[in-house]
Amino acid sequence: QLQASGGGLVQDGGSLRLSCVASGRIFAIRNMGWYRQAPGQQRELVASVSGNGNTHYADSMKGRFTISEDLDKKTVYLQMNSLKPEDTGVYYCNADVLIGMPSKWSTFWGQGTLVTVSS
């Protein structure tokens, strides 16, 4: 239901823009977020945007990453600037999605997209 894309190999200081699109018979989407899992580490929150538009960032991402959403396109983006080698990892998106009939809210995860930052 969630498809993440935009990862790749970038040099230290470079930029990438991740996208996550919700597809299928979806009526609405809210509370979207991006998480990162570095090799050998637990998945951690990178950034999130709540249903009222409030954003939250992990401390190490503040000032470098920007999360945004396009509710009409059912898409959440993560603009990543000034990337560092320690930003390397698999980035996952998640969101609350209104689906089904009768409709209900469920949380879905994307499949992850790999970001590699070389030094």
mmCIF file with all atom_site columns, C-alpha atoms in Angstrom:
data_model
loop_
_atom_site.group_PDB
_atom_site.id
_atom_site.type_symbol
_atom_site.label_atom_id
_atom_site.label_alt_id
_atom_site.label_comp_id
_atom_site.label_asym_id
_atom_site.label_entity_id
_atom_site.label_seq_id
_atom_site.pdbx_PDB_ins_code
_atom_site.Cartn_x
_atom_site.Cartn_y
_atom_site.Cartn_z
_atom_site.occupancy
_atom_site.B_iso_or_equiv
_atom_site.pdbx_formal_charge
_atom_site.auth_seq_id
_atom_site.auth_comp_id
_atom_site.auth_asym_id
_atom_site.auth_atom_id
_atom_site.pdbx_PDB_model_num
ATOM 1   C CA . GLN A 1 1   ? 0.000   0.000  0.000  1.00 0.00 ? 1   GLN A CA 1
ATOM 2   C CA . LEU A 1 2   ? 2.994   2.321  0.566  1.00 0.00 ? 2   LEU A CA 1
ATOM 3   C CA . GLN A 1 3   ? 5.749   2.542  -2.008 1.00 0.00 ? 3   GLN A CA 1
ATOM 4   C CA . ALA A 1 4   ? 8.967   4.339  -1.072 1.00 0.00 ? 4   ALA A CA 1
ATOM 5   C CA . SER A 1 5   ? 11.494  5.530  -3.617 1.00 0.00 ? 5   SER A CA 1
ATOM 6   C CA . GLY A 1 6   ? 14.316  7.989  -4.132 1.00 0.00 ? 6   GLY A CA 1
ATOM 7   C CA . GLY A 1 7   ? 17.162  6.314  -2.315 1.00 0.00 ? 7   GLY A CA 1
ATOM 8   C CA . GLY A 1 8   ? 20.590  5.916  -3.807 1.00 0.00 ? 8   GLY A CA 1
ATOM 9   C CA . LEU A 1 9   ? 24.292  6.574  -3.446 1.00 0.00 ? 9   LEU A CA 1
ATOM 10  C CA . VAL A 1 10  ? 25.356  10.123 -2.703 1.00 0.00 ? 10  VAL A CA 1
ATOM 11  C CA . GLN A 1 11  ? 28.546  11.765 -1.522 1.00 0.00 ? 11  GLN A CA 1
ATOM 12  C CA . ASP A 1 12  ? 29.045  13.405 1.833  1.00 0.00 ? 12  ASP A CA 1
ATOM 13  C CA . GLY A 1 13  ? 27.246  16.770 1.754  1.00 0.00 ? 13  GLY A CA 1
ATOM 14  C CA . GLY A 1 14  ? 24.901  15.760 -1.028 1.00 0.00 ? 14  GLY A CA 1
ATOM 15  C CA . SER A 1 15  ? 21.115  15.710 -1.201 1.00 0.00 ? 15  SER A CA 1
ATOM 16  C CA . LEU A 1 16  ? 18.366  13.246 -1.904 1.00 0.00 ? 16  LEU A CA 1
ATOM 17  C CA . ARG A 1 17  ? 14.581  13.450 -1.972 1.00 0.00 ? 17  ARG A CA 1
ATOM 18  C CA . LEU A 1 18  ? 12.594  10.445 -0.875 1.00 0.00 ? 18  LEU A CA 1
ATOM 19  C CA . SER A 1 19  ? 8.982   9.887  -1.834 1.00 0.00 ? 19  SER A CA 1
ATOM 20  C CA . CYS A 1 20  ? 6.365   7.566  -0.413 1.00 0.00 ? 20  CYS A CA 1
ATOM 21  C CA . VAL A 1 21  ? 3.109   7.056  -2.273 1.00 0.00 ? 21  VAL A CA 1
ATOM 22  C CA . ALA A 1 22  ? 0.036   5.353  -0.928 1.00 0.00 ? 22  ALA A CA 1
ATOM 23  C CA . SER A 1 23  ? -1.737  3.333  -3.576 1.00 0.00 ? 23  SER A CA 1
ATOM 24  C CA . GLY A 1 24  ? -4.807  1.166  -3.821 1.00 0.00 ? 24  GLY A CA 1
ATOM 25  C CA . ARG A 1 25  ? -8.347  1.798  -2.670 1.00 0.00 ? 25  ARG A CA 1
ATOM 26  C CA . ILE A 1 26  ? -7.366  4.411  -0.134 1.00 0.00 ? 26  ILE A CA 1
ATOM 27  C CA . PHE A 1 27  ? -9.728  7.093  1.015  1.00 0.00 ? 27  PHE A CA 1
ATOM 28  C CA . ALA A 1 28  ? -7.316  9.207  3.036  1.00 0.00 ? 28  ALA A CA 1
ATOM 29  C CA . ILE A 1 29  ? -3.892  9.272  4.634  1.00 0.00 ? 29  ILE A CA 1
ATOM 30  C CA . ARG A 1 30  ? -2.548  10.965 7.772  1.00 0.00 ? 30  ARG A CA 1
ATOM 31  C CA . ASN A 1 31  ? 0.190   10.866 10.412 1.00 0.00 ? 31  ASN A CA 1
ATOM 32  C CA . MET A 1 32  ? 2.993   10.123 7.996  1.00 0.00 ? 32  MET A CA 1
ATOM 33  C CA . GLY A 1 33  ? 6.571   9.509  8.966  1.00 0.00 ? 33  GLY A CA 1
ATOM 34  C CA . TRP A 1 34  ? 10.001  8.430  7.880  1.00 0.00 ? 34  TRP A CA 1
ATOM 35  C CA . TYR A 1 35  ? 12.172  6.037  9.825  1.00 0.00 ? 35  TYR A CA 1
ATOM 36  C CA . ARG A 1 36  ? 15.722  4.895  9.325  1.00 0.00 ? 36  ARG A CA 1
ATOM 37  C CA . GLN A 1 37  ? 17.430  1.624  10.102 1.00 0.00 ? 37  GLN A CA 1
ATOM 38  C CA . ALA A 1 38  ? 21.189  1.716  9.964  1.00 0.00 ? 38  ALA A CA 1
ATOM 39  C CA . PRO A 1 39  ? 23.165  -1.529 9.675  1.00 0.00 ? 39  PRO A CA 1
ATOM 40  C CA . GLY A 1 40  ? 23.065  -3.388 12.964 1.00 0.00 ? 40  GLY A CA 1
ATOM 41  C CA . GLN A 1 41  ? 20.850  -0.828 14.624 1.00 0.00 ? 41  GLN A CA 1
ATOM 42  C CA . GLN A 1 42  ? 17.213  -0.478 15.516 1.00 0.00 ? 42  GLN A CA 1
ATOM 43  C CA . ARG A 1 43  ? 14.774  1.448  13.403 1.00 0.00 ? 43  ARG A CA 1
ATOM 44  C CA . GLU A 1 44  ? 14.533  5.067  14.528 1.00 0.00 ? 44  GLU A CA 1
ATOM 45  C CA . LEU A 1 45  ? 12.227  7.957  13.749 1.00 0.00 ? 45  LEU A CA 1
ATOM 46  C CA . VAL A 1 46  ? 13.643  10.508 11.332 1.00 0.00 ? 46  VAL A CA 1
ATOM 47  C CA . ALA A 1 47  ? 10.713  12.848 10.843 1.00 0.00 ? 47  ALA A CA 1
ATOM 48  C CA . SER A 1 48  ? 6.942   12.856 11.035 1.00 0.00 ? 48  SER A CA 1
ATOM 49  C CA . VAL A 1 49  ? 4.007   15.039 10.112 1.00 0.00 ? 49  VAL A CA 1
ATOM 50  C CA . SER A 1 50  ? 0.785   14.740 12.053 1.00 0.00 ? 50  SER A CA 1
ATOM 51  C CA . GLY A 1 51  ? -2.784  15.058 10.887 1.00 0.00 ? 51  GLY A CA 1
ATOM 52  C CA . ASN A 1 52  ? -2.851  18.747 11.815 1.00 0.00 ? 52  ASN A CA 1
ATOM 53  C CA . GLY A 1 53  ? 0.355   19.436 9.865  1.00 0.00 ? 53  GLY A CA 1
ATOM 54  C CA . ASN A 1 54  ? 2.738   19.615 12.802 1.00 0.00 ? 54  ASN A CA 1
ATOM 55  C CA . THR A 1 55  ? 6.192   18.279 12.043 1.00 0.00 ? 55  THR A CA 1
ATOM 56  C CA . HIS A 1 56  ? 8.706   16.567 14.287 1.00 0.00 ? 56  HIS A CA 1
ATOM 57  C CA . TYR A 1 57  ? 12.339  15.774 13.612 1.00 0.00 ? 57  TYR A CA 1
ATOM 58  C CA . ALA A 1 58  ? 14.983  13.736 15.325 1.00 0.00 ? 58  ALA A CA 1
ATOM 59  C CA . ASP A 1 59  ? 17.608  16.070 16.752 1.00 0.00 ? 59  ASP A CA 1
ATOM 60  C CA . SER A 1 60  ? 20.340  14.977 14.358 1.00 0.00 ? 60  SER A CA 1
ATOM 61  C CA . MET A 1 61  ? 18.125  15.757 11.345 1.00 0.00 ? 61  MET A CA 1
ATOM 62  C CA . LYS A 1 62  ? 16.915  19.204 12.362 1.00 0.00 ? 62  LYS A CA 1
ATOM 63  C CA . GLY A 1 63  ? 17.953  21.844 9.880  1.00 0.00 ? 63  GLY A CA 1
ATOM 64  C CA . ARG A 1 64  ? 19.004  19.281 7.292  1.00 0.00 ? 64  ARG A CA 1
ATOM 65  C CA . PHE A 1 65  ? 15.868  17.246 6.565  1.00 0.00 ? 65  PHE A CA 1
ATOM 66  C CA . THR A 1 66  ? 12.399  18.479 5.655  1.00 0.00 ? 66  THR A CA 1
ATOM 67  C CA . ILE A 1 67  ? 9.268   16.364 5.642  1.00 0.00 ? 67  ILE A CA 1
ATOM 68  C CA . SER A 1 68  ? 6.307   17.438 3.554  1.00 0.00 ? 68  SER A CA 1
ATOM 69  C CA . GLU A 1 69  ? 3.058   15.952 2.365  1.00 0.00 ? 69  GLU A CA 1
ATOM 70  C CA . ASP A 1 70  ? 0.689   16.173 -0.552 1.00 0.00 ? 70  ASP A CA 1
ATOM 71  C CA . LEU A 1 71  ? -2.574  14.749 0.682  1.00 0.00 ? 71  LEU A CA 1
ATOM 72  C CA . ASP A 1 72  ? -4.230  14.943 -2.739 1.00 0.00 ? 72  ASP A CA 1
ATOM 73  C CA . LYS A 1 73  ? -1.468  12.751 -4.142 1.00 0.00 ? 73  LYS A CA 1
ATOM 74  C CA . LYS A 1 74  ? -1.359  10.674 -0.952 1.00 0.00 ? 74  LYS A CA 1
ATOM 75  C CA . THR A 1 75  ? 2.369   11.212 -0.870 1.00 0.00 ? 75  THR A CA 1
ATOM 76  C CA . VAL A 1 76  ? 4.920   12.126 1.776  1.00 0.00 ? 76  VAL A CA 1
ATOM 77  C CA . TYR A 1 77  ? 8.363   13.434 0.927  1.00 0.00 ? 77  TYR A CA 1
ATOM 78  C CA . LEU A 1 78  ? 11.638  13.686 2.777  1.00 0.00 ? 78  LEU A CA 1
ATOM 79  C CA . GLN A 1 79  ? 14.110  16.220 1.455  1.00 0.00 ? 79  GLN A CA 1
ATOM 80  C CA . MET A 1 80  ? 17.542  15.377 2.819  1.00 0.00 ? 80  MET A CA 1
ATOM 81  C CA . ASN A 1 81  ? 20.322  17.932 2.526  1.00 0.00 ? 81  ASN A CA 1
ATOM 82  C CA . SER A 1 82  ? 23.867  18.025 3.867  1.00 0.00 ? 82  SER A CA 1
ATOM 83  C CA . LEU A 1 83  ? 23.897  14.255 4.053  1.00 0.00 ? 83  LEU A CA 1
ATOM 84  C CA . LYS A 1 84  ? 26.526  12.569 6.204  1.00 0.00 ? 84  LYS A CA 1
ATOM 85  C CA . PRO A 1 85  ? 27.895  9.028  6.135  1.00 0.00 ? 85  PRO A CA 1
ATOM 86  C CA . GLU A 1 86  ? 26.047  8.338  9.393  1.00 0.00 ? 86  GLU A CA 1
ATOM 87  C CA . ASP A 1 87  ? 22.773  8.981  7.547  1.00 0.00 ? 87  ASP A CA 1
ATOM 88  C CA . THR A 1 88  ? 23.333  5.730  5.675  1.00 0.00 ? 88  THR A CA 1
ATOM 89  C CA . GLY A 1 89  ? 20.576  3.197  6.132  1.00 0.00 ? 89  GLY A CA 1
ATOM 90  C CA . VAL A 1 90  ? 17.290  1.894  4.857  1.00 0.00 ? 90  VAL A CA 1
ATOM 91  C CA . TYR A 1 91  ? 14.576  4.521  5.048  1.00 0.00 ? 91  TYR A CA 1
ATOM 92  C CA . TYR A 1 92  ? 11.026  3.398  5.658  1.00 0.00 ? 92  TYR A CA 1
ATOM 93  C CA . CYS A 1 93  ? 7.848   5.399  5.445  1.00 0.00 ? 93  CYS A CA 1
ATOM 94  C CA . ASN A 1 94  ? 4.715   4.744  7.391  1.00 0.00 ? 94  ASN A CA 1
ATOM 95  C CA . ALA A 1 95  ? 1.294   6.268  7.538  1.00 0.00 ? 95  ALA A CA 1
ATOM 96  C CA . ASP A 1 96  ? -2.187  5.826  8.856  1.00 0.00 ? 96  ASP A CA 1
ATOM 97  C CA . VAL A 1 97  ? -4.386  4.916  5.912  1.00 0.00 ? 97  VAL A CA 1
ATOM 98  C CA . LEU A 1 98  ? -8.170  4.941  5.680  1.00 0.00 ? 98  LEU A CA 1
ATOM 99  C CA . ILE A 1 99  ? -9.128  1.882  3.680  1.00 0.00 ? 99  ILE A CA 1
ATOM 100 C CA . GLY A 1 100 ? -11.816 -0.689 3.226  1.00 0.00 ? 100 GLY A CA 1
ATOM 101 C CA . MET A 1 101 ? -15.573 -0.803 3.387  1.00 0.00 ? 101 MET A CA 1
ATOM 102 C CA . PRO A 1 102 ? -16.598 -0.087 6.035  1.00 0.00 ? 102 PRO A CA 1
ATOM 103 C CA . SER A 1 103 ? -13.533 2.114  6.187  1.00 0.00 ? 103 SER A CA 1
ATOM 104 C CA . LYS A 1 104 ? -11.135 2.117  9.064  1.00 0.00 ? 104 LYS A CA 1
ATOM 105 C CA . TRP A 1 105 ? -7.725  3.558  9.848  1.00 0.00 ? 105 TRP A CA 1
ATOM 106 C CA . SER A 1 106 ? -4.764  1.186  9.709  1.00 0.00 ? 106 SER A CA 1
ATOM 107 C CA . THR A 1 107 ? -1.014  1.784  9.897  1.00 0.00 ? 107 THR A CA 1
ATOM 108 C CA . PHE A 1 108 ? 1.067   0.667  6.951  1.00 0.00 ? 108 PHE A CA 1
ATOM 109 C CA . TRP A 1 109 ? 4.799   0.541  6.259  1.00 0.00 ? 109 TRP A CA 1
ATOM 110 C CA . GLY A 1 110 ? 6.579   0.993  2.981  1.00 0.00 ? 110 GLY A CA 1
ATOM 111 C CA . GLN A 1 111 ? 9.172   -1.495 1.788  1.00 0.00 ? 111 GLN A CA 1
ATOM 112 C CA . GLY A 1 112 ? 12.163  0.748  2.460  1.00 0.00 ? 112 GLY A CA 1
ATOM 113 C CA . THR A 1 113 ? 14.613  2.517  0.222  1.00 0.00 ? 113 THR A CA 1
ATOM 114 C CA . LEU A 1 114 ? 18.375  2.362  0.712  1.00 0.00 ? 114 LEU A CA 1
ATOM 115 C CA . VAL A 1 115 ? 20.372  5.544  1.198  1.00 0.00 ? 115 VAL A CA 1
ATOM 116 C CA . THR A 1 116 ? 24.145  5.287  1.116  1.00 0.00 ? 116 THR A CA 1
ATOM 117 C CA . VAL A 1 117 ? 26.304  8.306  1.864  1.00 0.00 ? 117 VAL A CA 1
ATOM 118 C CA . SER A 1 118 ? 29.954  7.905  0.964  1.00 0.00 ? 118 SER A CA 1
ATOM 119 C CA . SER A 1 119 ? 32.717  9.838  2.692  1.00 0.00 ? 119 SER A CA 1
#
